[in-house]
């Protein structure tokens, strides 16, 4: 029995064309893009062509695309680079209680270094209030960081409304972790007033180890990595040429097919939620509303059951899912995101994340539902009281 891979929020299976591109580039274009000889110049030309592809796909200028190793580095560069560059005597950042660890832990690290941080609450849907964002802004605020789509529940944050609000605070930079949004949601970062938008290629069927940060023209950052001065000095280090080119290819294809994918995935999400109504032990976390939740993820809890037990039981039945985010999946603590949504530790400790992609159709969703029912029936006697 082939396993059903429902862990797309952790990582997506790369496109066959992406795999071919990586292989070809590693074979034919192995020169360092910083070298002065012809092969180095050809490699650099491919990097710059990929930069233009990314820019065109997301309505940016090529000079606004900074290639990184992925979402974590992009988010760290945005937060730390903005704070370090800020000329304010004291420094303050505003973020939310539900951010990915690469933002949340980064904010905590900045706090330890003397930066003041405000972590905004969310409602029962997992959505932050624009009014709370406004109330948190102070004279020394350097940055507001709010993710586009939550990586555990799929909750869509009011990015456009926050961007409109921050138009009245021109000295405050607006950073958005867009890792879970690209290819599933429209991304109009410039129109929304976003200054810094982070992405990771392996979330949209590209290779691991490559991502980018869109940096609006005129926004200044201090680099995290210094050395050779690549990426206009913002990210030193030899270019990951195969990853950059293949990632740009995957991005273009993902953006071109966003609307069709979004419509199809919402239909699958509705079908799955319908099946879940027949499994009373499982409780949906977040909103059913398609205006409040992204199409590719469903988060459910089995209160009283340890999440790793659920995951391993499902794996025995040929279903691969996650607990919390992949970065936090080995933690035995209740989900920080679900606790922030007002759930008790009992429910927040027994959650699993089901996330799907292009290879899934109604047959796979129906098979998933049947295997969930079977797994839950076997787990029922183990339920904690």
Coordinates of C-alpha atoms in Angstrom, one line a residue, residues 14-379:
X14 CA 9.4 18.5 -6.2
X15 CA 8.2 18.7 -9.7
X16 CA 9.9 16.3 -12.1
X17 CA 11.0 19.3 -14.2
X18 CA 12.6 20.9 -11.1
X19 CA 14.5 17.7 -10.4
X20 CA 15.8 17.6 -14.0
X21 CA 16.8 21.3 -13.8
X22 CA 18.8 20.7 -10.5
X23 CA 20.5 17.7 -12.1
X24 CA 21.4 19.4 -15.3
X25 CA 22.8 22.5 -13.6
X26 CA 24.9 20.5 -11.2
X27 CA 26.3 18.6 -14.1
X28 CA 26.8 21.5 -16.6
X29 CA 27.1 24.6 -14.6
X30 CA 29.1 23.8 -11.5
X31 CA 31.3 26.9 -11.7
X32 CA 31.2 29.5 -9.0
X33 CA 29.1 32.5 -10.1
X34 CA 31.7 34.8 -8.6
X35 CA 34.5 33.5 -10.8
X36 CA 35.9 35.8 -13.5
X37 CA 36.2 33.1 -16.2
X38 CA 33.5 32.3 -18.8
X39 CA 31.9 29.5 -16.8
X40 CA 31.6 31.8 -13.8
X41 CA 30.0 34.5 -15.9
X42 CA 27.5 32.0 -17.4
X43 CA 26.6 30.9 -13.9
X44 CA 26.0 34.5 -12.8
X45 CA 23.9 35.1 -15.8
X46 CA 21.7 32.2 -14.8
X47 CA 21.3 33.6 -11.3
X48 CA 20.3 37.0 -12.6
X49 CA 17.8 35.4 -15.1
X50 CA 16.3 33.5 -12.2
X51 CA 16.1 36.7 -10.2
X52 CA 14.1 38.3 -13.1
X53 CA 11.8 35.2 -13.2
X54 CA 11.0 35.6 -9.4
X55 CA 10.5 39.3 -9.8
X56 CA 8.1 39.0 -12.7
X57 CA 6.1 36.3 -11.0
X58 CA 5.5 38.4 -7.9
X59 CA 5.4 41.9 -9.2
X60 CA 8.8 42.9 -7.9
X61 CA 11.9 44.5 -9.5
X62 CA 14.9 42.2 -9.9
X63 CA 16.9 44.3 -7.5
X64 CA 14.2 43.6 -4.8
X65 CA 14.9 39.8 -4.8
X66 CA 17.4 38.6 -2.3
X67 CA 18.2 34.8 -2.6
X68 CA 18.6 33.0 0.7
X69 CA 18.7 29.4 2.0
X70 CA 15.0 29.4 2.7
X71 CA 12.2 30.8 4.9
X72 CA 14.0 30.7 8.2
X73 CA 17.0 32.7 6.9
X74 CA 14.7 35.1 5.1
X75 CA 12.6 35.8 8.2
X76 CA 15.7 36.2 10.4
X77 CA 17.2 38.6 7.9
X78 CA 14.0 40.6 7.8
X79 CA 13.7 41.0 11.6
X80 CA 17.3 41.2 12.6
X81 CA 18.3 43.2 9.6
X82 CA 15.6 45.8 10.2
X83 CA 16.2 46.2 13.9
X84 CA 20.0 46.5 13.4
X85 CA 19.5 49.2 10.7
X86 CA 16.9 51.2 12.7
X87 CA 18.1 54.6 13.9
X88 CA 15.7 54.7 16.8
X89 CA 17.3 55.1 20.2
X90 CA 15.1 52.3 21.6
X91 CA 13.7 49.6 19.5
X92 CA 10.4 47.8 19.5
X93 CA 8.9 45.2 17.3
X94 CA 5.3 43.9 17.0
X95 CA 4.4 40.4 16.0
X96 CA 1.8 37.7 16.8
X97 CA 1.6 34.8 19.2
X98 CA 1.1 32.4 16.3
X99 CA 4.1 33.1 14.1
X100 CA 6.3 30.3 12.8
X101 CA 9.3 29.5 15.1
X102 CA 11.7 31.3 12.7
X103 CA 9.9 34.6 13.5
X104 CA 8.7 33.9 17.1
X105 CA 12.1 32.6 18.4
X106 CA 13.9 35.4 16.5
X107 CA 11.8 37.9 18.3
X108 CA 12.6 36.3 21.6
X109 CA 16.3 36.4 20.7
X110 CA 16.0 40.1 19.9
X111 CA 14.2 40.6 23.3
X112 CA 17.2 39.0 25.0
X113 CA 19.4 41.6 23.3
X114 CA 17.3 44.4 24.7
X115 CA 14.7 44.9 22.0
X116 CA 11.1 45.3 23.2
X117 CA 8.7 42.9 21.6
X118 CA 4.9 42.8 21.6
X119 CA 3.2 39.5 20.8
X120 CA -0.4 40.1 19.8
X121 CA -3.2 37.7 20.6
X122 CA -5.5 36.1 18.0
X123 CA -9.2 35.2 18.0
X124 CA -10.7 31.7 18.1
X125 CA -10.1 31.5 14.3
X126 CA -6.4 32.2 14.7
X127 CA -6.6 35.7 13.2
X128 CA -5.0 38.8 14.6
X129 CA -7.0 42.1 15.0
X130 CA -5.9 45.1 12.9
X131 CA -7.0 47.2 15.9
X132 CA -4.6 45.4 18.1
X133 CA -1.8 46.0 15.7
X134 CA -2.5 49.7 15.7
X135 CA -2.8 49.8 19.5
X136 CA 0.6 48.2 19.8
X137 CA 2.5 50.7 17.6
X138 CA 4.7 53.1 19.6
X139 CA 7.2 55.8 18.8
X140 CA 10.1 53.4 18.9
X141 CA 8.4 50.7 16.8
X142 CA 10.7 49.6 14.0
X143 CA 8.9 46.6 12.5
X144 CA 5.5 44.8 12.4
X145 CA 5.8 41.1 11.4
X146 CA 2.6 39.2 10.7
X147 CA 2.5 36.0 8.7
X148 CA 0.3 35.6 5.6
X149 CA -1.0 32.0 6.2
X150 CA -0.5 30.2 9.5
X151 CA 1.6 27.0 9.1
X152 CA -0.5 25.0 11.5
X153 CA -4.1 26.0 11.0
X154 CA -4.1 27.8 7.6
X155 CA -5.6 30.9 9.1
X156 CA -5.3 33.9 6.7
X157 CA -4.1 37.1 8.4
X158 CA -5.4 40.5 7.3
X159 CA -2.3 41.5 5.5
X160 CA -3.9 44.0 3.2
X161 CA -5.7 45.8 6.0
X162 CA -2.5 45.9 8.1
X163 CA -0.6 47.3 5.2
X164 CA -3.2 50.0 4.8
X165 CA -2.9 50.9 8.4
X166 CA 0.9 51.1 8.3
X167 CA 0.7 53.6 5.5
X168 CA 0.2 56.1 8.3
X169 CA 3.4 55.0 10.0
X170 CA 6.1 55.4 7.3
X171 CA 9.0 54.7 9.6
X172 CA 7.6 51.2 10.6
X173 CA 8.6 48.4 8.3
X174 CA 6.1 45.6 7.5
X175 CA 7.4 42.1 7.2
X176 CA 5.3 39.1 6.1
X177 CA 6.2 35.4 6.3
X178 CA 4.7 34.2 3.1
X179 CA 6.1 30.7 3.2
X180 CA 2.7 28.9 3.3
X181 CA 0.9 31.3 0.9
X182 CA 2.7 31.2 -2.4
X183 CA 1.0 29.0 -5.0
X184 CA -2.2 28.7 -2.8
X185 CA -3.1 32.4 -2.3
X186 CA -2.8 35.5 -4.4
X187 CA 0.3 37.5 -3.4
X188 CA 0.1 41.2 -4.1
X189 CA 2.8 42.3 -1.7
X190 CA 3.6 45.7 -3.3
X191 CA -0.1 46.6 -3.5
X192 CA -0.6 45.6 0.1
X193 CA 2.2 47.9 1.3
X194 CA 4.5 45.0 2.4
X195 CA 8.2 45.9 2.8
X196 CA 9.6 42.5 3.3
X197 CA 8.1 39.2 2.0
X198 CA 9.7 35.8 2.8
X199 CA 9.4 32.5 0.8
X200 CA 10.9 29.1 0.6
X201 CA 11.1 27.0 -2.6
X202 CA 10.4 23.6 -1.1
X203 CA 6.9 24.7 -0.1
X204 CA 5.8 25.1 -3.7
X205 CA 7.4 22.0 -5.3
X206 CA 10.9 23.4 -5.6
X207 CA 14.2 22.2 -4.0
X208 CA 15.1 22.5 -0.4
X209 CA 17.8 24.8 0.8
X210 CA 16.8 27.9 -1.3
X211 CA 14.3 30.7 -0.8
X212 CA 14.2 34.5 -1.1
X213 CA 13.3 37.7 0.6
X214 CA 11.5 40.4 -1.3
X215 CA 12.9 43.7 -0.1
X216 CA 11.0 46.8 -1.2
X217 CA 13.3 49.3 -2.9
X218 CA 14.5 51.9 -0.4
X219 CA 14.3 49.5 2.6
X220 CA 17.6 49.1 4.3
X221 CA 18.8 46.0 6.1
X222 CA 21.9 45.0 7.9
X223 CA 23.1 41.6 6.6
X224 CA 23.2 38.5 8.7
X225 CA 26.0 36.9 6.7
X226 CA 29.0 38.9 5.5
X227 CA 32.0 37.9 3.4
X228 CA 32.0 37.9 -0.4
X229 CA 29.3 40.5 -0.8
X230 CA 26.9 38.5 -2.9
X231 CA 23.3 39.7 -3.2
X232 CA 24.4 43.3 -3.1
X233 CA 26.0 42.6 0.2
X234 CA 22.8 41.5 1.9
X235 CA 23.6 37.8 1.8
X236 CA 27.2 36.7 1.3
X237 CA 27.9 33.1 0.3
X238 CA 28.4 31.2 -2.9
X239 CA 25.1 31.1 -4.9
X240 CA 23.2 27.9 -4.8
X241 CA 22.9 28.0 -8.6
X242 CA 20.8 24.7 -9.1
X243 CA 18.5 25.6 -6.2
X244 CA 18.1 29.2 -7.3
X245 CA 17.3 28.4 -10.9
X246 CA 15.0 25.4 -10.1
X247 CA 13.3 27.4 -7.3
X248 CA 12.5 30.2 -9.7
X249 CA 11.1 27.7 -12.2
X250 CA 8.9 26.2 -9.5
X251 CA 7.8 29.6 -8.4
X252 CA 6.7 30.6 -11.9
X253 CA 4.7 27.4 -12.4
X254 CA 3.1 27.7 -8.9
X255 CA 2.1 31.3 -9.4
X256 CA 0.7 30.6 -12.9
X257 CA -1.5 27.9 -11.5
X258 CA -2.5 29.5 -8.2
X259 CA -6.2 30.2 -9.0
X260 CA -6.9 26.8 -10.4
X261 CA -5.1 25.1 -7.5
X262 CA -6.9 27.2 -5.0
X263 CA -10.3 26.4 -6.3
X264 CA -9.5 22.7 -6.5
X265 CA -8.0 22.5 -3.0
X266 CA -10.9 24.3 -1.4
X267 CA -13.2 21.6 -2.9
X268 CA -11.0 19.0 -1.4
X269 CA -10.9 20.8 2.0
X270 CA -14.7 20.9 2.0
X271 CA -14.9 17.2 1.2
X272 CA -12.5 16.4 4.0
X273 CA -14.3 18.5 6.6
X274 CA -17.5 16.8 5.6
X275 CA -15.9 13.4 6.3
X276 CA -14.6 14.6 9.6
X277 CA -18.2 15.2 10.8
X278 CA -18.5 11.4 10.8
X279 CA -15.6 11.1 13.2
X280 CA -16.8 12.7 16.4
X281 CA -13.5 12.1 18.3
X282 CA -11.8 14.6 15.9
X283 CA -12.4 18.3 16.4
X284 CA -11.7 20.9 13.7
X285 CA -9.3 23.7 14.8
X286 CA -9.8 27.0 13.1
X287 CA -12.5 28.2 10.8
X288 CA -14.4 26.3 8.1
X289 CA -14.8 29.7 6.3
X290 CA -12.8 29.9 3.0
X291 CA -12.3 33.6 3.6
X292 CA -10.5 32.9 6.9
X293 CA -8.5 29.8 6.0
X294 CA -6.1 28.7 3.3
X295 CA -7.2 25.8 1.0
X296 CA -4.4 23.4 1.6
X297 CA -4.5 22.6 5.3
X298 CA -6.9 21.1 7.9
X299 CA -5.9 21.0 11.6
X300 CA -7.8 18.6 13.9
X301 CA -7.5 17.6 17.5
X302 CA -8.2 14.3 19.3
X303 CA -8.4 15.5 22.9
X304 CA -6.9 13.1 25.3
X305 CA -4.6 11.5 22.7
X306 CA -0.9 12.2 22.3
X307 CA -0.2 13.6 18.8
X308 CA 2.7 11.3 18.2
X309 CA 0.5 8.3 18.9
X310 CA -2.0 9.5 16.3
X311 CA 0.8 10.2 13.7
X312 CA 2.3 6.7 14.1
X313 CA -1.1 5.0 14.1
X314 CA -1.9 6.8 10.8
X315 CA 1.4 5.9 9.4
X316 CA 0.6 2.2 10.1
X317 CA -2.5 2.8 8.0
X318 CA -0.5 4.4 5.1
X319 CA -1.1 8.1 5.9
X320 CA 1.7 10.6 6.6
X321 CA 0.7 13.8 8.5
X322 CA 2.4 16.2 11.0
X323 CA 1.9 17.4 14.5
X324 CA 2.2 21.2 14.8
X325 CA 4.8 22.4 12.3
X326 CA 7.6 20.2 11.1
X327 CA 10.0 22.4 12.9
X328 CA 8.2 21.8 16.2
X329 CA 6.9 18.3 15.6
X330 CA 9.3 16.6 18.1
X331 CA 8.1 18.9 20.9
X332 CA 5.8 17.2 23.5
X333 CA 4.4 20.6 24.5
X334 CA 0.9 21.7 23.5
X335 CA 0.7 23.7 20.3
X336 CA 1.6 27.3 21.0
X337 CA -0.7 28.3 18.1
X338 CA -3.8 26.4 19.4
X339 CA -3.2 27.7 22.9
X340 CA -3.2 31.3 21.5
X341 CA -6.5 30.5 19.9
X342 CA -8.0 29.9 23.3
X343 CA -7.9 26.1 23.4
X344 CA -7.1 24.3 26.6
X345 CA -3.9 22.2 26.9
X346 CA -5.9 19.0 26.5
X347 CA -7.1 19.9 23.0
X348 CA -3.9 21.8 22.0
X349 CA -1.8 18.7 22.9
X350 CA -3.7 16.3 20.6
X351 CA -3.6 18.1 17.3
X352 CA -2.5 16.9 13.9
X353 CA -2.1 18.8 10.6
X354 CA -3.3 17.4 7.3
X355 CA -2.0 19.3 4.3
X356 CA -2.4 18.4 0.7
X357 CA -1.2 19.2 -2.8
X358 CA -1.4 18.7 -6.5
X359 CA -1.3 14.9 -6.4
X360 CA -4.5 14.7 -4.4
X361 CA -8.0 14.3 -5.7
X362 CA -11.3 13.1 -4.3
X363 CA -10.1 9.5 -4.2
X364 CA -7.2 10.4 -2.0
X365 CA -9.4 12.4 0.3
X366 CA -11.9 9.6 0.6
X367 CA -9.1 7.1 1.3
X368 CA -7.7 9.4 3.9
X369 CA -11.1 9.7 5.7
X370 CA -11.5 5.9 5.8
X371 CA -8.0 5.4 7.2
X372 CA -8.7 8.1 9.8
X373 CA -11.8 6.3 10.9
X374 CA -10.0 3.0 11.2
X375 CA -7.1 4.6 13.1
X376 CA -9.4 6.4 15.5
X377 CA -11.4 3.3 16.2
X378 CA -8.1 1.5 17.2
X379 CA -7.0 4.5 19.3

